[in-house]
Coordinates of C-alpha atoms and ligand atoms in Angstrom, one line a residue:
M1 CA 117.8 81.7 101.9
F2 CA 116.6 82.9 98.5
N3 CA 119.0 84.3 96.0
K4 CA 116.5 86.7 94.5
I5 CA 113.1 88.1 95.4
L6 CA 110.8 90.0 93.1
I7 CA 108.7 92.8 94.8
A8 CA 105.4 93.2 93.2
N9 CA 104.7 96.6 94.6
R10 CA 105.8 100.2 94.5
G11 CA 106.3 103.0 97.1
E12 CA 107.4 102.9 100.7
I13 CA 106.4 99.2 101.1
A14 CA 108.6 98.1 98.2
V15 CA 111.4 100.1 99.6
R16 CA 110.8 98.5 103.0
I17 CA 111.0 95.0 101.4
I18 CA 114.2 95.8 99.5
R19 CA 115.9 97.0 102.7
A20 CA 114.9 93.7 104.3
C21 CA 116.3 91.8 101.2
K22 CA 119.6 93.8 101.5
E23 CA 120.0 93.0 105.2
L24 CA 119.4 89.3 104.5
G25 CA 121.9 89.2 101.6
V26 CA 119.1 88.6 99.0
R27 CA 119.1 90.2 95.7
S28 CA 116.0 92.3 95.0
V29 CA 114.0 92.9 91.8
A30 CA 111.7 95.9 91.6
V31 CA 108.9 96.1 89.0
Y32 CA 107.8 99.5 88.0
S33 CA 105.2 101.3 85.7
E34 CA 106.2 104.0 83.2
A35 CA 105.2 106.6 85.8
D36 CA 107.7 105.1 88.4
R37 CA 110.9 105.1 86.3
E38 CA 112.4 107.5 88.7
A39 CA 110.8 106.1 91.8
M40 CA 112.9 105.2 94.9
H41 CA 112.0 101.5 94.7
T42 CA 113.1 101.4 91.0
R43 CA 116.4 103.0 92.1
L44 CA 117.2 101.1 95.2
A45 CA 116.6 97.5 94.0
D46 CA 119.4 95.5 92.6
E47 CA 117.5 95.1 89.3
S48 CA 114.4 96.7 88.1
I49 CA 112.1 96.0 85.2
C50 CA 109.3 98.0 83.6
I51 CA 106.0 96.1 83.6
G52 CA 103.6 98.5 81.7
P53 CA 102.0 101.9 81.7
A54 CA 101.1 104.1 84.7
A55 CA 97.5 102.6 85.2
S56 CA 97.8 100.0 87.9
K57 CA 95.6 97.8 85.9
L58 CA 98.2 97.6 83.2
S59 CA 101.3 97.4 85.5
Y60 CA 101.1 96.6 89.2
L61 CA 97.8 94.5 88.7
N62 CA 99.1 93.0 85.4
I63 CA 99.8 89.4 86.4
P64 CA 101.3 88.2 83.1
A65 CA 103.7 91.1 83.0
I66 CA 104.8 90.5 86.7
M67 CA 105.2 86.7 85.9
S68 CA 107.4 87.5 82.8
A69 CA 109.5 89.9 85.0
A70 CA 110.0 87.0 87.5
E71 CA 111.1 84.7 84.6
V72 CA 113.4 87.0 82.9
T73 CA 115.2 88.2 86.1
D74 CA 115.3 84.4 87.4
S75 CA 113.6 85.4 90.6
E76 CA 112.9 82.6 93.1
A77 CA 110.1 84.3 95.2
I78 CA 107.6 87.0 95.0
H79 CA 106.7 89.4 97.8
P80 CA 103.4 91.2 97.2
G81 CA 103.6 93.9 99.9
Y82 CA 100.1 95.3 100.7
G83 CA 97.3 96.5 98.4
F84 CA 97.5 95.6 94.7
L85 CA 97.7 91.8 94.4
A86 CA 98.5 91.1 97.9
E87 CA 95.2 89.5 98.9
N88 CA 94.5 88.0 95.4
S89 CA 94.5 84.2 96.0
E90 CA 94.5 83.6 92.2
F91 CA 97.7 85.5 91.9
A92 CA 99.3 83.4 94.7
E93 CA 98.2 80.3 92.9
I94 CA 99.7 81.3 89.7
V95 CA 102.9 82.2 91.5
I96 CA 103.1 78.8 93.1
E97 CA 102.0 76.8 90.1
S98 CA 104.7 78.7 88.0
G99 CA 107.4 77.3 90.5
Y100 CA 108.0 80.4 92.5
T101 CA 107.7 80.8 96.2
W102 CA 104.8 83.0 97.4
I103 CA 105.8 85.1 100.3
G104 CA 102.5 85.0 102.1
P105 CA 99.8 82.6 103.4
T106 CA 98.4 79.6 101.4
P107 CA 95.9 80.6 98.7
E108 CA 93.5 78.4 100.6
S109 CA 93.7 80.5 103.8
M110 CA 93.6 83.6 101.6
R111 CA 90.4 82.4 99.9
T112 CA 88.6 81.5 103.2
M113 CA 89.5 84.9 104.8
G114 CA 88.7 86.8 101.6
D115 CA 85.1 85.6 101.7
K116 CA 83.5 87.2 104.7
V117 CA 80.7 84.8 104.9
K118 CA 83.1 81.8 104.8
A119 CA 85.4 83.5 107.3
K120 CA 82.6 84.1 109.8
A121 CA 81.5 80.5 109.6
K122 CA 85.0 79.4 110.2
M123 CA 85.6 81.8 113.1
E124 CA 82.3 80.5 114.7
T125 CA 83.6 77.0 114.8
A126 CA 87.0 78.3 116.2
G127 CA 85.0 80.0 118.9
V128 CA 86.1 83.5 118.0
P129 CA 83.4 86.1 119.0
L130 CA 81.4 87.4 116.0
V131 CA 79.2 90.5 115.7
P132 CA 75.6 89.2 116.2
G133 CA 73.9 88.9 112.8
S134 CA 72.8 86.6 110.2
E135 CA 73.9 83.1 110.1
G136 CA 75.6 83.2 106.7
A137 CA 74.2 84.8 103.6
V138 CA 70.9 86.6 103.5
G139 CA 69.0 85.8 100.1
S140 CA 65.8 88.0 100.4
V141 CA 64.3 91.0 101.9
D142 CA 62.0 88.8 104.0
E143 CA 65.1 87.0 105.3
A144 CA 66.6 90.3 106.0
K145 CA 63.7 91.4 108.0
E146 CA 63.7 88.2 110.0
V147 CA 67.5 88.8 110.9
A148 CA 66.5 92.4 111.9
R149 CA 64.2 91.1 114.4
S150 CA 67.0 89.7 116.5
T151 CA 69.8 92.2 115.7
G152 CA 67.6 95.4 115.9
F153 CA 68.5 98.6 114.3
P154 CA 70.9 100.2 113.2
L155 CA 72.2 97.2 111.2
I156 CA 74.8 96.9 108.5
I157 CA 74.4 95.0 105.2
K158 CA 77.8 93.8 103.9
A159 CA 78.9 92.1 100.6
A160 CA 80.8 88.8 101.3
S161 CA 83.4 89.7 98.7
G162 CA 83.6 93.4 99.7
G163 CA 86.7 95.1 100.8
G164 CA 88.4 98.5 101.3
G165 CA 85.4 99.9 103.0
R166 CA 83.2 99.2 99.9
G167 CA 80.0 97.2 99.6
M168 CA 78.4 98.2 103.0
K169 CA 75.1 99.8 103.8
I170 CA 73.9 101.0 107.3
V171 CA 70.3 100.7 107.8
H172 CA 68.6 102.8 110.6
S173 CA 65.0 101.6 110.5
E174 CA 62.8 98.9 109.0
P175 CA 61.2 101.0 106.3
A176 CA 64.6 101.7 104.7
L177 CA 65.6 97.9 104.8
P178 CA 64.1 96.6 101.5
N179 CA 65.7 99.4 99.3
A180 CA 69.0 99.2 101.1
F181 CA 69.1 95.3 100.8
N182 CA 68.3 95.3 97.1
M183 CA 70.8 98.0 96.4
C184 CA 73.6 96.4 98.3
Q185 CA 73.0 93.1 96.5
T186 CA 72.9 94.7 93.1
E187 CA 76.0 96.8 93.8
A188 CA 77.9 93.9 95.2
G189 CA 77.2 91.8 92.1
A190 CA 78.3 94.7 89.8
A191 CA 81.4 95.6 91.9
F192 CA 82.7 92.1 93.1
G193 CA 81.0 89.7 90.7
D194 CA 79.4 88.1 93.7
D195 CA 76.1 89.3 95.0
T196 CA 76.2 87.4 98.4
V197 CA 75.4 89.8 101.3
F198 CA 75.0 89.2 105.0
I199 CA 73.8 91.2 107.9
E200 CA 75.4 92.4 111.2
K201 CA 74.2 94.5 114.0
F202 CA 75.9 98.0 113.6
L203 CA 78.0 98.8 116.6
E204 CA 77.6 102.5 117.3
E205 CA 80.8 103.5 119.2
P206 CA 83.4 100.9 118.6
R207 CA 87.2 101.0 118.6
H208 CA 89.3 99.2 115.8
I209 CA 91.8 97.1 117.4
E210 CA 93.8 94.5 115.5
V211 CA 96.1 91.7 116.4
Q212 CA 99.3 90.8 114.6
V213 CA 100.1 87.1 114.1
L214 CA 103.0 85.3 112.6
G215 CA 103.1 81.6 111.7
D216 CA 105.7 79.2 110.2
T217 CA 105.2 76.1 108.1
H218 CA 106.0 73.9 111.0
G219 CA 102.7 74.6 112.8
N220 CA 104.2 77.4 115.1
L221 CA 101.9 80.4 115.4
I222 CA 102.2 83.4 117.7
H223 CA 100.7 86.8 118.1
L224 CA 102.7 89.9 118.5
Y225 CA 100.1 91.9 120.6
E226 CA 97.7 94.5 119.3
R227 CA 97.6 97.8 117.5
E228 CA 95.1 100.6 118.0
C229 CA 93.8 101.8 114.7
S230 CA 90.7 103.8 115.6
M231 CA 92.1 107.1 114.1
Q232 CA 90.4 106.9 110.7
R233 CA 88.6 108.9 108.1
N234 CA 86.4 107.1 105.5
N235 CA 87.8 103.8 106.8
Q236 CA 91.3 105.0 106.1
K237 CA 93.7 104.7 109.1
I238 CA 95.7 107.9 109.7
L239 CA 97.5 107.3 112.9
E240 CA 98.2 103.9 114.5
E241 CA 99.8 103.0 117.8
A242 CA 100.8 99.9 119.8
P243 CA 99.9 98.9 122.5
S244 CA 96.3 100.2 122.4
P245 CA 96.0 102.9 125.2
S246 CA 92.5 101.7 126.0
L247 CA 92.9 98.0 126.7
D248 CA 93.1 96.6 130.2
E249 CA 95.4 93.6 130.6
E250 CA 92.6 91.1 130.8
T251 CA 91.0 92.3 127.5
R252 CA 94.5 92.3 125.9
Q253 CA 95.0 88.8 126.7
A254 CA 91.6 87.9 125.5
I255 CA 91.7 89.6 122.2
C256 CA 95.2 88.2 121.4
A257 CA 94.1 84.8 122.2
A258 CA 91.1 85.3 119.8
G259 CA 93.4 86.6 117.2
L260 CA 95.5 83.5 117.5
A261 CA 92.5 81.3 117.4
A262 CA 91.3 82.9 114.3
A263 CA 94.6 82.5 112.5
K264 CA 95.0 78.8 113.8
A265 CA 91.6 78.0 112.3
V266 CA 93.0 78.6 108.7
D267 CA 96.5 77.2 109.5
Y268 CA 98.0 80.5 108.9
V269 CA 101.5 80.9 107.7
G270 CA 103.5 84.2 107.5
A271 CA 102.3 87.6 108.8
G272 CA 98.7 88.4 109.1
T273 CA 96.3 90.6 111.0
V274 CA 93.0 89.8 112.7
E275 CA 90.8 92.9 113.0
F276 CA 88.3 93.3 115.8
L277 CA 85.7 96.0 116.8
V278 CA 85.7 96.7 120.5
N279 CA 82.7 98.1 122.3
P280 CA 83.0 100.6 125.1
D281 CA 82.4 97.8 127.6
N282 CA 85.4 95.9 126.2
S283 CA 83.3 93.2 124.5
F284 CA 85.0 92.6 121.1
Y285 CA 84.1 90.9 117.9
F286 CA 86.0 89.6 114.9
M287 CA 85.7 91.8 111.9
E288 CA 88.0 90.3 109.3
M289 CA 91.5 89.0 108.8
N290 CA 94.1 90.7 106.5
T291 CA 96.1 88.0 104.9
R292 CA 99.2 90.2 104.2
I293 CA 101.6 92.7 105.8
Q294 CA 99.9 95.9 106.9
V295 CA 101.0 99.5 106.4
E296 CA 101.1 99.9 110.2
H297 CA 103.4 96.9 110.9
P298 CA 106.4 99.1 112.1
V299 CA 104.7 100.0 115.4
T300 CA 104.5 96.2 116.3
E301 CA 108.1 95.7 115.1
W302 CA 109.1 98.5 117.5
I303 CA 107.4 97.2 120.7
T304 CA 108.3 93.6 120.1
G305 CA 111.7 93.8 118.4
V306 CA 110.6 91.4 115.7
D307 CA 111.4 92.4 112.0
L308 CA 108.1 91.3 110.4
I309 CA 109.3 91.5 106.8
E310 CA 112.5 89.5 107.5
W311 CA 110.3 86.8 109.1
Q312 CA 107.8 86.8 106.2
I313 CA 110.8 86.1 104.1
R314 CA 112.3 83.5 106.5
V315 CA 109.1 81.5 107.0
A316 CA 108.6 81.4 103.2
T317 CA 112.0 79.5 102.9
G318 CA 110.6 77.0 105.5
E319 CA 112.7 78.3 108.4
K320 CA 111.2 77.8 111.8
L321 CA 110.3 80.8 114.1
A322 CA 113.2 81.5 116.2
F323 CA 111.1 82.7 119.1
T324 CA 108.1 81.3 121.2
Q325 CA 105.1 83.2 122.4
K326 CA 106.6 83.5 125.9
Q327 CA 109.7 85.3 124.4
I328 CA 107.6 88.1 122.8
K329 CA 107.4 90.9 125.2
M330 CA 106.1 94.4 124.7
K331 CA 108.5 97.2 125.4
G332 CA 107.4 100.8 125.5
H333 CA 105.1 102.5 123.1
A334 CA 105.2 103.2 119.4
I335 CA 103.1 105.6 117.2
E336 CA 102.9 105.9 113.4
C337 CA 101.8 108.9 111.4
R338 CA 100.8 108.3 107.7
I339 CA 102.1 111.2 105.6
N340 CA 99.8 111.7 102.6
A341 CA 100.1 114.1 99.6
E342 CA 96.7 115.6 100.2
H343 CA 95.1 118.7 101.7
P344 CA 95.2 118.2 105.5
F345 CA 91.5 119.1 106.0
K346 CA 89.9 119.0 102.6
F347 CA 91.7 115.6 101.7
T348 CA 92.1 116.4 98.0
P349 CA 95.1 114.7 96.6
S350 CA 98.2 116.9 95.8
P351 CA 100.5 115.1 93.3
G352 CA 103.4 117.2 92.0
T353 CA 107.2 117.6 92.4
V354 CA 108.7 117.7 95.8
E355 CA 111.1 120.5 95.8
L356 CA 112.6 119.9 99.0
Y357 CA 112.4 116.9 101.4
H358 CA 114.0 116.8 104.9
A359 CA 113.3 113.7 107.0
P360 CA 113.3 113.8 110.7
G361 CA 116.0 112.1 112.7
G362 CA 117.3 111.7 116.2
R363 CA 116.6 109.0 118.9
S364 CA 113.9 106.5 118.2
V365 CA 112.5 108.0 115.1
R366 CA 111.9 105.8 112.0
V367 CA 111.1 107.0 108.6
D368 CA 109.6 104.5 105.9
S369 CA 109.2 106.6 102.8
A370 CA 109.9 106.6 99.1
L371 CA 110.4 110.4 98.9
Y372 CA 113.5 112.3 97.9
T373 CA 114.1 116.0 96.9
G374 CA 113.2 116.2 93.3
Y375 CA 110.7 113.3 93.3
R376 CA 107.6 113.7 91.1
I377 CA 104.7 112.1 92.9
P378 CA 102.6 110.5 90.2
P379 CA 98.7 111.1 90.3
H380 CA 98.0 107.5 89.6
Y381 CA 98.4 105.8 92.9
D382 CA 97.6 106.0 96.6
S383 CA 98.3 109.5 98.3
M384 CA 100.4 107.9 101.1
I385 CA 103.9 108.9 100.5
G386 CA 105.6 107.9 103.8
K387 CA 105.3 107.0 107.5
I388 CA 106.9 108.4 110.5
I389 CA 107.2 106.1 113.5
T390 CA 108.5 107.0 116.9
H391 CA 109.1 104.9 120.0
A392 CA 109.5 105.7 123.7
R393 CA 109.1 104.1 127.1
D394 CA 105.6 105.3 127.6
R395 CA 102.8 106.9 125.4
E396 CA 103.3 110.5 126.7
K397 CA 107.0 110.5 125.8
C398 CA 106.2 108.8 122.5
I399 CA 103.6 111.6 121.6
R400 CA 106.1 114.3 122.5
R401 CA 108.8 112.6 120.4
M402 CA 106.4 112.3 117.5
Q403 CA 105.5 116.0 117.9
R404 CA 109.2 117.0 117.4
A405 CA 109.6 114.5 114.6
I406 CA 106.7 115.8 112.7
D407 CA 107.9 119.4 113.3
E408 CA 111.3 118.5 111.8
L409 CA 109.7 116.9 108.7
A410 CA 109.7 119.4 105.7
I411 CA 108.1 118.5 102.4
I412 CA 107.9 121.5 100.1
G413 CA 106.3 121.6 96.6
V414 CA 103.2 119.5 97.4
T415 CA 100.5 119.8 99.9
T416 CA 100.6 117.2 102.7
N417 CA 98.6 116.3 105.9
I418 CA 101.5 117.3 108.2
E419 CA 99.3 120.0 109.8
L420 CA 96.6 117.5 110.5
H421 CA 99.0 115.4 112.5
Q422 CA 100.4 118.4 114.4
R423 CA 96.9 119.4 115.3
L424 CA 95.8 115.8 116.2
L425 CA 98.9 115.1 118.4
A426 CA 98.1 118.2 120.4
N427 CA 94.3 117.3 120.7
P428 CA 93.4 116.4 124.3
G429 CA 91.0 113.8 123.1
F430 CA 93.8 112.0 121.3
Q431 CA 96.2 112.5 124.2
S432 CA 93.6 110.9 126.6
G433 CA 93.9 107.7 124.6
S434 CA 90.2 107.2 125.0
F435 CA 88.6 107.5 121.4
N436 CA 86.7 105.4 118.9
I437 CA 86.4 105.1 115.1
H438 CA 84.3 108.3 115.0
F439 CA 86.7 110.6 116.8
L440 CA 88.5 111.9 113.9
E441 CA 85.5 112.6 111.6
R442 CA 83.6 114.2 114.5
W443 CA 86.7 116.5 115.3
L444 CA 87.1 117.4 111.5
D445 CA 83.5 118.4 111.4
Q446 CA 84.1 120.7 114.3
L447 CA 87.1 122.3 112.8
R448 CA 85.1 123.2 109.7
V449 CA 82.4 125.2 111.6
Ligands
ADP1 P1 86.5 96.1 104.5 O1 86.9 94.7 104.2 O2 86.0 96.8 103.3 O3 87.6 97.0 105.2 P2 85.3 95.6 107.1 O4 84.4 94.6 107.4 O5 86.7 95.5 107.6 O6 85.2 96.1 105.6 O7 84.8 97.0 107.7 C1 85.3 98.3 107.4 C2 84.8 99.2 108.4 O8 83.3 99.4 108.6 C3 85.4 98.9 109.8 O9 86.6 99.4 110.1 C4 84.3 99.6 110.8 O10 84.6 101.0 110.9 C5 82.9 99.5 109.9 N1 82.2 98.4 110.3 C6 82.2 97.2 109.8 N2 81.4 96.4 110.4 C7 80.7 97.1 111.3 C8 79.7 96.8 112.3 N3 79.1 95.6 112.5 N4 79.4 97.8 113.2 C9 79.9 99.1 113.1 N5 80.9 99.3 112.2 C10 81.3 98.4 111.3

């Protein structure tokens, strides 16, 4: 086991990783920006070191500052969390070349999955179902028109290097195609330094379902079932659950097998997520792979009993997975609500001082957060300030448990989206378990009228 791990992140995920380190008997090093001097991760780690000013570019994205912190603290390994540098293959390479262990997949698999055109080509050879569309990159408007003849409209133009919901254009008819194509290409070049774009058929009513995978350096690779992540607004997930309430057993087996095949194709090591779009008829297509831990990993931990962060660290030391696919069983149902410091219906961010914080408790309630009474939420970072996770033997009981947990949660001093969760959990459409990625936005539109 490592002696000391540096955590190149902040907020609840940094706290989550510090907790795993403590349970493994590993010393933890937090890095923090000037805005995070009083942050929970800064306080909980065994050591903490300032890496720059508040702006992420100058701190949490500042590779030289993070590498210096690793050096002066004599850290052995670096855990990137999610966001910031987690999917930056150059950073992973620098970490490895400087003699540290990267707690994540190889830079090579990150690179392949980080380029959507390369990733799709790889998936095609692995037999993973793909959204119908162009074969690789599309270089001109004429080519785009050619592809449109087979996909039909609507279609979606995507930047190969895009991410975070950016670099995509939906096109509803042929006359709109030339403009949209040129714009997408230009914007992709400006935003990602790569103007490669490709085309997919636009699926109109899909669900977002993703498969958790975990691999070691000895060639063992397993899946840990799926998560339902269709409850989204602006491509931001708001509530996730496992298992998906809408999958029949046959589709579940098929989608998990496809997730595994996708990960195998890039010799995946560590924890990763393969995202799929699922049509109403249960046909599903590979969307992308996230080569890191995800925000919503706790729901999977709860139904499988596997500590994903602990295993990210263990496999990074070269340890073999201690369980086989057969030993991974789903037990009960888990739901996660993301708590954001933002207006529940207008979604305007609400940084400020938390005058009072009271976390829910009781049976089968987990709170992953970096909050405390008196904490000043800085305006510089993501508005997500914590997550409430509940577990129960079935979905109905799990929803009721979440309702009572959310009712117990008190955050005074800043505006949060607690009321959004209260209303969503009581919504018959959510309770029915049958919803797609448009459900939340359509419901919000109704609420406004
Ligand atoms: P990013 O890397 O920016 O997250 P993704 O390829 O994962 O981009 O797509 C983000 C979101 O865009 C998806 O969650 C889905 O809602 C929507 N989307 C992407 N591709 C399609 C498609 N072919 N049809 C319908 N929706 C899509």
